[in-house]
């Protein structure tokens, strides 16, 4: 089954404690993205990757890091989480081919930073 | 810069009635437009997209969307709402002029509540 997986699904942590949210896709997609979803703000892109070792900032990259060492994986790293990073996070992927290709989303990770 | 507006935070409709969820967009070039649906505790799922051609696009679960270039709108419609359609709906636009990644911009979402 074609899918994007994320782990963990739920995470409660404290300010300053480094964490990583994993994302993996099994569709051999070149493009991958991280979004955060906040009430009234919709989805905002954090980082994206066009292929292995190619990443770039989205609209709200402050406080986040990413890496793309393998095509299927695109982890999101919060090195020193703060309460304003409490949010619902989604990973997404799509094929490079046509610009009208839709994105496939993971199930989401709900992060709470206290 | 591209943008998407969903003017209604919530839409309530009685089961069996037609529904419309509104979306307007702004891009510098020709747009690719998408609708996604998010059910509770789930990720976003693709519903339909407009590429070019027919202004009425048909998608999954009986949904369709009407593209109107002069009004820069892409409203989501369904002739007869089901309770199971209750979810959060997102409109999105991709502008070919936004570079190699062809960035997607999402609206703020509209919660659809279908009342039995």
PDB file of C-alpha atoms in Angstrom:
ATOM      1  CA  UNK A   1       0.000   0.000   0.000  1.00  0.00           C
ATOM      2  CA  UNK A   2       1.318   3.431  -0.967  1.00  0.00           C
ATOM      3  CA  UNK A   3       1.716   5.485   2.151  1.00  0.00           C
ATOM      4  CA  UNK A   4       3.562   8.099   4.153  1.00  0.00           C
ATOM      5  CA  UNK A   5       4.271   7.137   7.737  1.00  0.00           C
ATOM      6  CA  UNK A   6       5.192   9.378  10.631  1.00  0.00           C
ATOM      7  CA  UNK A   7       6.381   8.589  14.126  1.00  0.00           C
ATOM      8  CA  UNK A   8       5.506   9.268  16.807  1.00  0.00           C
ATOM      9  CA  UNK A   9       1.843  10.171  16.368  1.00  0.00           C
ATOM     10  CA  UNK A  10       1.693  11.963  19.690  1.00  0.00           C
ATOM     11  CA  UNK A  11       4.509  13.532  21.665  1.00  0.00           C
ATOM     12  CA  UNK A  12       4.606  15.584  24.841  1.00  0.00           C
ATOM     13  CA  UNK A  13       7.972  17.056  25.724  1.00  0.00           C
ATOM     14  CA  UNK A  14       9.575  19.856  27.699  1.00  0.00           C
ATOM     15  CA  UNK A  15      11.220  23.027  26.510  1.00  0.00           C
ATOM     16  CA  UNK A  16      14.750  22.492  25.249  1.00  0.00           C
ATOM     17  CA  UNK A  17      14.737  18.711  24.950  1.00  0.00           C
ATOM     18  CA  UNK A  18      15.821  17.743  21.445  1.00  0.00           C
ATOM     19  CA  UNK A  19      13.421  15.590  19.469  1.00  0.00           C
ATOM     20  CA  UNK A  20      13.082  14.045  16.032  1.00  0.00           C
ATOM     21  CA  UNK A  21       9.913  13.228  14.141  1.00  0.00           C
ATOM     22  CA  UNK A  22      10.466  10.615  11.478  1.00  0.00           C
ATOM     23  CA  UNK A  23       8.808  10.494   8.072  1.00  0.00           C
ATOM     24  CA  UNK A  24       9.046   7.737   5.507  1.00  0.00           C
ATOM     25  CA  UNK A  25       7.379   7.147   2.133  1.00  0.00           C
ATOM     26  CA  UNK A  26       7.295   3.988   0.026  1.00  0.00           C
ATOM     27  CA  UNK A  27       6.362   5.564  -3.330  1.00  0.00           C
ATOM     28  CA  UNK A  28       9.879   6.524  -4.498  1.00  0.00           C
ATOM     29  CA  UNK A  29       8.819  10.178  -4.522  1.00  0.00           C
ATOM     30  CA  UNK A  30      11.464  12.823  -5.093  1.00  0.00           C
ATOM     31  CA  UNK A  31       9.689  15.685  -3.346  1.00  0.00           C
ATOM     32  CA  UNK A  32       8.985  15.714   0.375  1.00  0.00           C
ATOM     33  CA  UNK A  33       7.747  18.447   2.696  1.00  0.00           C
ATOM     34  CA  UNK A  34       6.995  19.203   6.307  1.00  0.00           C
ATOM     35  CA  UNK A  35       4.002  21.319   7.297  1.00  0.00           C
ATOM     36  CA  UNK A  36       2.584  22.540  10.541  1.00  0.00           C
ATOM     37  CA  UNK A  37      -1.142  23.009  11.022  1.00  0.00           C
ATOM     38  CA  UNK A  38      -2.437  25.600  13.452  1.00  0.00           C
ATOM     39  CA  UNK A  39      -6.048  26.732  13.988  1.00  0.00           C
ATOM     40  CA  UNK A  40      -6.926  29.668  11.766  1.00  0.00           C
ATOM     41  CA  UNK A  41      -3.613  29.476   9.920  1.00  0.00           C
ATOM     42  CA  UNK A  42      -4.089  26.391   7.799  1.00  0.00           C
ATOM     43  CA  UNK A  43      -1.017  24.474   6.692  1.00  0.00           C
ATOM     44  CA  UNK A  44       2.303  26.262   6.542  1.00  0.00           C
ATOM     45  CA  UNK A  45       5.365  24.743   4.968  1.00  0.00           C
ATOM     46  CA  UNK A  46       8.402  24.354   7.223  1.00  0.00           C
ATOM     47  CA  UNK A  47      10.986  22.731   4.945  1.00  0.00           C
ATOM     48  CA  UNK A  48      10.971  20.858   1.691  1.00  0.00           C
ATOM     49  CA  UNK A  49      13.297  18.567  -0.203  1.00  0.00           C
ATOM     50  CA  UNK A  50      13.544  18.039  -3.934  1.00  0.00           C
ATOM     51  CA  UNK A  51      15.759  14.963  -3.649  1.00  0.00           C
ATOM     52  CA  UNK A  52      18.504  13.349  -1.561  1.00  0.00           C
ATOM     53  CA  UNK A  53      20.764  15.994   0.011  1.00  0.00           C
ATOM     54  CA  UNK A  54      18.638  18.808  -1.497  1.00  0.00           C
ATOM     55  CA  UNK A  55      16.609  20.712   1.072  1.00  0.00           C
ATOM     56  CA  UNK A  56      15.367  24.270   1.424  1.00  0.00           C
ATOM     57  CA  UNK A  57      13.400  26.467   3.770  1.00  0.00           C
ATOM     58  CA  UNK A  58       9.684  26.905   3.518  1.00  0.00           C
ATOM     59  CA  UNK A  59       7.621  29.674   5.057  1.00  0.00           C
ATOM     60  CA  UNK A  60       8.253  28.965   8.751  1.00  0.00           C
ATOM     61  CA  UNK A  61      11.671  27.255   9.129  1.00  0.00           C
ATOM     62  CA  UNK A  62      12.848  28.936  12.357  1.00  0.00           C
ATOM     63  CA  UNK A  63      13.576  26.413  15.101  1.00  0.00           C
ATOM     64  CA  UNK A  64      13.553  23.378  12.800  1.00  0.00           C
ATOM     65  CA  UNK A  65      16.116  21.318  10.922  1.00  0.00           C
ATOM     66  CA  UNK A  66      15.741  18.573   8.343  1.00  0.00           C
ATOM     67  CA  UNK A  67      17.940  16.090   6.537  1.00  0.00           C
ATOM     68  CA  UNK A  68      17.466  13.921   3.459  1.00  0.00           C
ATOM     69  CA  UNK A  69      20.123  11.214   3.417  1.00  0.00           C
ATOM     70  CA  UNK A  70      17.871   8.596   1.843  1.00  0.00           C
ATOM     71  CA  UNK A  71      15.153   9.129  -0.705  1.00  0.00           C
ATOM     72  CA  UNK A  72      12.439   7.542   1.399  1.00  0.00           C
ATOM     73  CA  UNK A  73      13.153   9.347   4.713  1.00  0.00           C
ATOM     74  CA  UNK A  74      12.817  12.986   5.683  1.00  0.00           C
ATOM     75  CA  UNK A  75      13.115  13.514   9.457  1.00  0.00           C
ATOM     76  CA  UNK A  76      12.170  16.766  11.181  1.00  0.00           C
ATOM     77  CA  UNK A  77      14.458  17.822  14.010  1.00  0.00           C
ATOM     78  CA  UNK A  78      13.662  20.254  16.795  1.00  0.00           C
ATOM     79  CA  UNK A  79      16.964  20.843  18.569  1.00  0.00           C
ATOM     80  CA  UNK A  80      15.552  23.054  21.325  1.00  0.00           C
ATOM     81  CA  UNK A  81      11.766  22.922  21.253  1.00  0.00           C
ATOM     82  CA  UNK A  82       9.759  25.832  22.601  1.00  0.00           C
ATOM     83  CA  UNK A  83       6.056  26.096  23.501  1.00  0.00           C
ATOM     84  CA  UNK A  84       5.298  28.021  20.292  1.00  0.00           C
ATOM     85  CA  UNK A  85       6.195  24.856  18.388  1.00  0.00           C
ATOM     86  CA  UNK A  86       3.223  23.080  19.891  1.00  0.00           C
ATOM     87  CA  UNK A  87       1.303  22.105  16.781  1.00  0.00           C
ATOM     88  CA  UNK A  88       0.109  19.351  14.463  1.00  0.00           C
ATOM     89  CA  UNK A  89       2.812  18.347  12.004  1.00  0.00           C
ATOM     90  CA  UNK A  90       2.373  16.664   8.641  1.00  0.00           C
ATOM     91  CA  UNK A  91       4.878  15.132   6.292  1.00  0.00           C
ATOM     92  CA  UNK A  92       3.958  14.928   2.601  1.00  0.00           C
ATOM     93  CA  UNK A  93       5.480  13.580  -0.573  1.00  0.00           C
ATOM     94  CA  UNK A  94       4.808  13.765  -4.289  1.00  0.00           C
ATOM     95  CA  UNK A  95       6.315  12.618  -7.529  1.00  0.00           C
ATOM     96  CA  UNK A  96       8.566  15.029  -9.368  1.00  0.00           C
ATOM     97  CA  UNK A  97       7.068  14.376 -12.795  1.00  0.00           C
ATOM     98  CA  UNK A  98       4.109  16.646 -13.443  1.00  0.00           C
ATOM     99  CA  UNK A  99       3.453  19.905 -11.582  1.00  0.00           C
ATOM    100  CA  UNK A 100      -0.149  18.930 -11.087  1.00  0.00           C
ATOM    101  CA  UNK A 101       0.737  15.788  -9.142  1.00  0.00           C
ATOM    102  CA  UNK A 102      -1.035  15.721  -5.818  1.00  0.00           C
ATOM    103  CA  UNK A 103       0.674  15.302  -2.486  1.00  0.00           C
ATOM    104  CA  UNK A 104       0.360  12.296  -0.212  1.00  0.00           C
ATOM    105  CA  UNK A 105       0.199  13.120   3.474  1.00  0.00           C
ATOM    106  CA  UNK A 106       1.188  11.219   6.562  1.00  0.00           C
ATOM    107  CA  UNK A 107      -1.265  10.792   9.461  1.00  0.00           C
ATOM    108  CA  UNK A 108       0.193  13.667  11.465  1.00  0.00           C
ATOM    109  CA  UNK A 109       2.193  14.115  14.668  1.00  0.00           C
ATOM    110  CA  UNK A 110       0.626  16.093  17.482  1.00  0.00           C
ATOM    111  CA  UNK A 111       3.409  17.760  19.443  1.00  0.00           C
ATOM    112  CA  UNK A 112       2.974  19.491  22.778  1.00  0.00           C
ATOM    113  CA  UNK A 113       5.896  21.422  24.272  1.00  0.00           C
ATOM    114  CA  UNK A 114       5.499  22.439  27.902  1.00  0.00           C
TER     115      UNK A 114
ATOM    116  CA  UNK B   1       3.134  35.797  -4.416  1.00  0.00           C
ATOM    117  CA  UNK B   2       0.389  33.238  -4.556  1.00  0.00           C
ATOM    118  CA  UNK B   3      -2.395  33.054  -2.018  1.00  0.00           C
ATOM    119  CA  UNK B   4      -5.604  31.201  -1.267  1.00  0.00           C
ATOM    120  CA  UNK B   5      -8.635  32.425   0.672  1.00  0.00           C
ATOM    121  CA  UNK B   6     -11.338  30.292   2.213  1.00  0.00           C
ATOM    122  CA  UNK B   7     -13.766  32.904   3.517  1.00  0.00           C
ATOM    123  CA  UNK B   8     -15.858  30.589   5.678  1.00  0.00           C
ATOM    124  CA  UNK B   9     -14.444  28.955   8.790  1.00  0.00           C
ATOM    125  CA  UNK B  10     -17.456  26.654   8.965  1.00  0.00           C
ATOM    126  CA  UNK B  11     -20.276  25.603   6.677  1.00  0.00           C
ATOM    127  CA  UNK B  12     -23.377  23.868   8.010  1.00  0.00           C
ATOM    128  CA  UNK B  13     -25.676  21.970   5.671  1.00  0.00           C
ATOM    129  CA  UNK B  14     -28.519  19.536   6.161  1.00  0.00           C
ATOM    130  CA  UNK B  15     -28.036  15.985   4.972  1.00  0.00           C
ATOM    131  CA  UNK B  16     -29.333  15.577   1.433  1.00  0.00           C
ATOM    132  CA  UNK B  17     -28.941  19.246   0.581  1.00  0.00           C
ATOM    133  CA  UNK B  18     -26.340  20.544  -1.871  1.00  0.00           C
ATOM    134  CA  UNK B  19     -23.163  21.927  -0.391  1.00  0.00           C
ATOM    135  CA  UNK B  20     -20.635  24.527  -1.488  1.00  0.00           C
ATOM    136  CA  UNK B  21     -17.289  25.296   0.102  1.00  0.00           C
ATOM    137  CA  UNK B  22     -15.761  28.475  -1.262  1.00  0.00           C
ATOM    138  CA  UNK B  23     -12.191  29.157  -2.372  1.00  0.00           C
ATOM    139  CA  UNK B  24     -10.603  32.081  -4.162  1.00  0.00           C
ATOM    140  CA  UNK B  25      -6.984  32.308  -5.261  1.00  0.00           C
ATOM    141  CA  UNK B  26      -4.334  34.695  -6.483  1.00  0.00           C
ATOM    142  CA  UNK B  27      -1.389  33.708  -8.666  1.00  0.00           C
ATOM    143  CA  UNK B  28       0.838  35.429 -11.179  1.00  0.00           C
ATOM    144  CA  UNK B  29       0.529  32.732 -13.824  1.00  0.00           C
ATOM    145  CA  UNK B  30      -1.744  29.840 -14.650  1.00  0.00           C
ATOM    146  CA  UNK B  31      -2.842  28.025 -11.502  1.00  0.00           C
ATOM    147  CA  UNK B  32      -3.029  24.383 -10.594  1.00  0.00           C
ATOM    148  CA  UNK B  33      -5.755  24.102  -7.961  1.00  0.00           C
ATOM    149  CA  UNK B  34      -6.440  21.331  -5.485  1.00  0.00           C
ATOM    150  CA  UNK B  35      -8.932  20.330  -2.839  1.00  0.00           C
ATOM    151  CA  UNK B  36      -7.946  18.120   0.063  1.00  0.00           C
ATOM    152  CA  UNK B  37     -10.080  16.722   2.888  1.00  0.00           C
ATOM    153  CA  UNK B  38      -9.000  16.004   6.440  1.00  0.00           C
ATOM    154  CA  UNK B  39     -11.064  13.651   8.579  1.00  0.00           C
ATOM    155  CA  UNK B  40     -10.569  13.741  12.364  1.00  0.00           C
ATOM    156  CA  UNK B  41      -7.202  12.368  13.468  1.00  0.00           C
ATOM    157  CA  UNK B  42      -6.164  11.707   9.878  1.00  0.00           C
ATOM    158  CA  UNK B  43      -3.830  13.269   7.369  1.00  0.00           C
ATOM    159  CA  UNK B  44      -5.025  15.209   4.349  1.00  0.00           C
ATOM    160  CA  UNK B  45      -6.432  13.240   1.458  1.00  0.00           C
ATOM    161  CA  UNK B  46      -6.548  14.420  -2.137  1.00  0.00           C
ATOM    162  CA  UNK B  47     -10.058  15.049  -3.510  1.00  0.00           C
ATOM    163  CA  UNK B  48      -9.628  16.655  -6.910  1.00  0.00           C
ATOM    164  CA  UNK B  49      -7.565  19.048  -8.976  1.00  0.00           C
ATOM    165  CA  UNK B  50      -7.873  21.538 -11.792  1.00  0.00           C
ATOM    166  CA  UNK B  51      -5.164  21.501 -14.438  1.00  0.00           C
ATOM    167  CA  UNK B  52      -6.672  23.023 -17.539  1.00  0.00           C
ATOM    168  CA  UNK B  53      -9.647  22.505 -19.792  1.00  0.00           C
ATOM    169  CA  UNK B  54     -13.117  21.818 -18.429  1.00  0.00           C
ATOM    170  CA  UNK B  55     -14.202  24.242 -15.775  1.00  0.00           C
ATOM    171  CA  UNK B  56     -16.098  21.549 -13.878  1.00  0.00           C
ATOM    172  CA  UNK B  57     -13.800  19.004 -12.302  1.00  0.00           C
ATOM    173  CA  UNK B  58     -15.062  15.762 -10.833  1.00  0.00           C
ATOM    174  CA  UNK B  59     -13.305  14.062  -7.953  1.00  0.00           C
ATOM    175  CA  UNK B  60     -13.621  11.454  -5.232  1.00  0.00           C
ATOM    176  CA  UNK B  61     -16.696  10.688  -3.093  1.00  0.00           C
ATOM    177  CA  UNK B  62     -19.068  12.530  -5.462  1.00  0.00           C
ATOM    178  CA  UNK B  63     -17.390  15.909  -5.058  1.00  0.00           C
ATOM    179  CA  UNK B  64     -16.840  18.325  -7.899  1.00  0.00           C
ATOM    180  CA  UNK B  65     -15.366  21.784  -8.202  1.00  0.00           C
ATOM    181  CA  UNK B  66     -16.116  24.687 -10.466  1.00  0.00           C
ATOM    182  CA  UNK B  67     -13.215  26.740 -11.790  1.00  0.00           C
ATOM    183  CA  UNK B  68     -14.009  30.350 -12.671  1.00  0.00           C
ATOM    184  CA  UNK B  69     -11.072  32.256 -14.106  1.00  0.00           C
ATOM    185  CA  UNK B  70     -12.719  35.681 -14.146  1.00  0.00           C
ATOM    186  CA  UNK B  71     -13.678  35.396 -10.477  1.00  0.00           C
ATOM    187  CA  UNK B  72     -10.458  33.528  -9.575  1.00  0.00           C
ATOM    188  CA  UNK B  73     -12.531  30.995  -7.706  1.00  0.00           C
ATOM    189  CA  UNK B  74     -12.502  27.234  -7.320  1.00  0.00           C
ATOM    190  CA  UNK B  75     -15.536  26.321  -5.233  1.00  0.00           C
ATOM    191  CA  UNK B  76     -16.081  22.765  -4.030  1.00  0.00           C
ATOM    192  CA  UNK B  77     -19.566  21.348  -4.526  1.00  0.00           C
ATOM    193  CA  UNK B  78     -21.617  18.239  -3.949  1.00  0.00           C
ATOM    194  CA  UNK B  79     -25.230  17.770  -5.045  1.00  0.00           C
ATOM    195  CA  UNK B  80     -26.347  15.866  -1.939  1.00  0.00           C
ATOM    196  CA  UNK B  81     -24.437  16.034   1.350  1.00  0.00           C
ATOM    197  CA  UNK B  82     -23.846  13.020   3.566  1.00  0.00           C
ATOM    198  CA  UNK B  83     -23.164  13.046   7.301  1.00  0.00           C
ATOM    199  CA  UNK B  84     -19.904  11.249   6.499  1.00  0.00           C
ATOM    200  CA  UNK B  85     -18.783  14.309   4.490  1.00  0.00           C
ATOM    201  CA  UNK B  86     -18.310  16.200   7.758  1.00  0.00           C
ATOM    202  CA  UNK B  87     -14.612  17.091   7.799  1.00  0.00           C
ATOM    203  CA  UNK B  88     -12.106  19.887   7.314  1.00  0.00           C
ATOM    204  CA  UNK B  89     -11.569  20.949   3.693  1.00  0.00           C
ATOM    205  CA  UNK B  90      -8.515  22.698   2.333  1.00  0.00           C
ATOM    206  CA  UNK B  91      -8.097  24.492  -0.966  1.00  0.00           C
ATOM    207  CA  UNK B  92      -4.564  24.769  -2.353  1.00  0.00           C
ATOM    208  CA  UNK B  93      -2.852  26.406  -5.312  1.00  0.00           C
ATOM    209  CA  UNK B  94       0.396  25.695  -7.106  1.00  0.00           C
ATOM    210  CA  UNK B  95       1.916  28.456  -9.195  1.00  0.00           C
ATOM    211  CA  UNK B  96       4.233  27.377 -11.980  1.00  0.00           C
ATOM    212  CA  UNK B  97       6.103  30.622 -11.597  1.00  0.00           C
ATOM    213  CA  UNK B  98       7.221  29.799  -8.050  1.00  0.00           C
ATOM    214  CA  UNK B  99      10.380  27.970  -9.055  1.00  0.00           C
ATOM    215  CA  UNK B 100      11.559  24.418  -9.353  1.00  0.00           C
ATOM    216  CA  UNK B 101       9.639  23.079  -6.420  1.00  0.00           C
ATOM    217  CA  UNK B 102       6.463  24.771  -7.548  1.00  0.00           C
ATOM    218  CA  UNK B 103       5.348  25.618  -4.051  1.00  0.00           C
ATOM    219  CA  UNK B 104       1.856  24.809  -2.888  1.00  0.00           C
ATOM    220  CA  UNK B 105      -0.027  27.330  -0.774  1.00  0.00           C
ATOM    221  CA  UNK B 106      -2.937  26.131   1.356  1.00  0.00           C
ATOM    222  CA  UNK B 107      -5.996  27.993   2.543  1.00  0.00           C
ATOM    223  CA  UNK B 108      -6.927  28.149   6.208  1.00  0.00           C
ATOM    224  CA  UNK B 109      -9.489  25.397   5.905  1.00  0.00           C
ATOM    225  CA  UNK B 110     -13.285  25.204   6.121  1.00  0.00           C
ATOM    226  CA  UNK B 111     -15.022  22.894   8.542  1.00  0.00           C
ATOM    227  CA  UNK B 112     -18.029  21.240   6.939  1.00  0.00           C
ATOM    228  CA  UNK B 113     -20.732  20.065   9.295  1.00  0.00           C
ATOM    229  CA  UNK B 114     -23.519  17.970   7.747  1.00  0.00           C
ATOM    230  CA  UNK B 115     -26.527  17.837  10.029  1.00  0.00           C
ATOM    231  CA  UNK B 116     -28.668  14.680  10.037  1.00  0.00           C
TER     232      UNK B 116
END
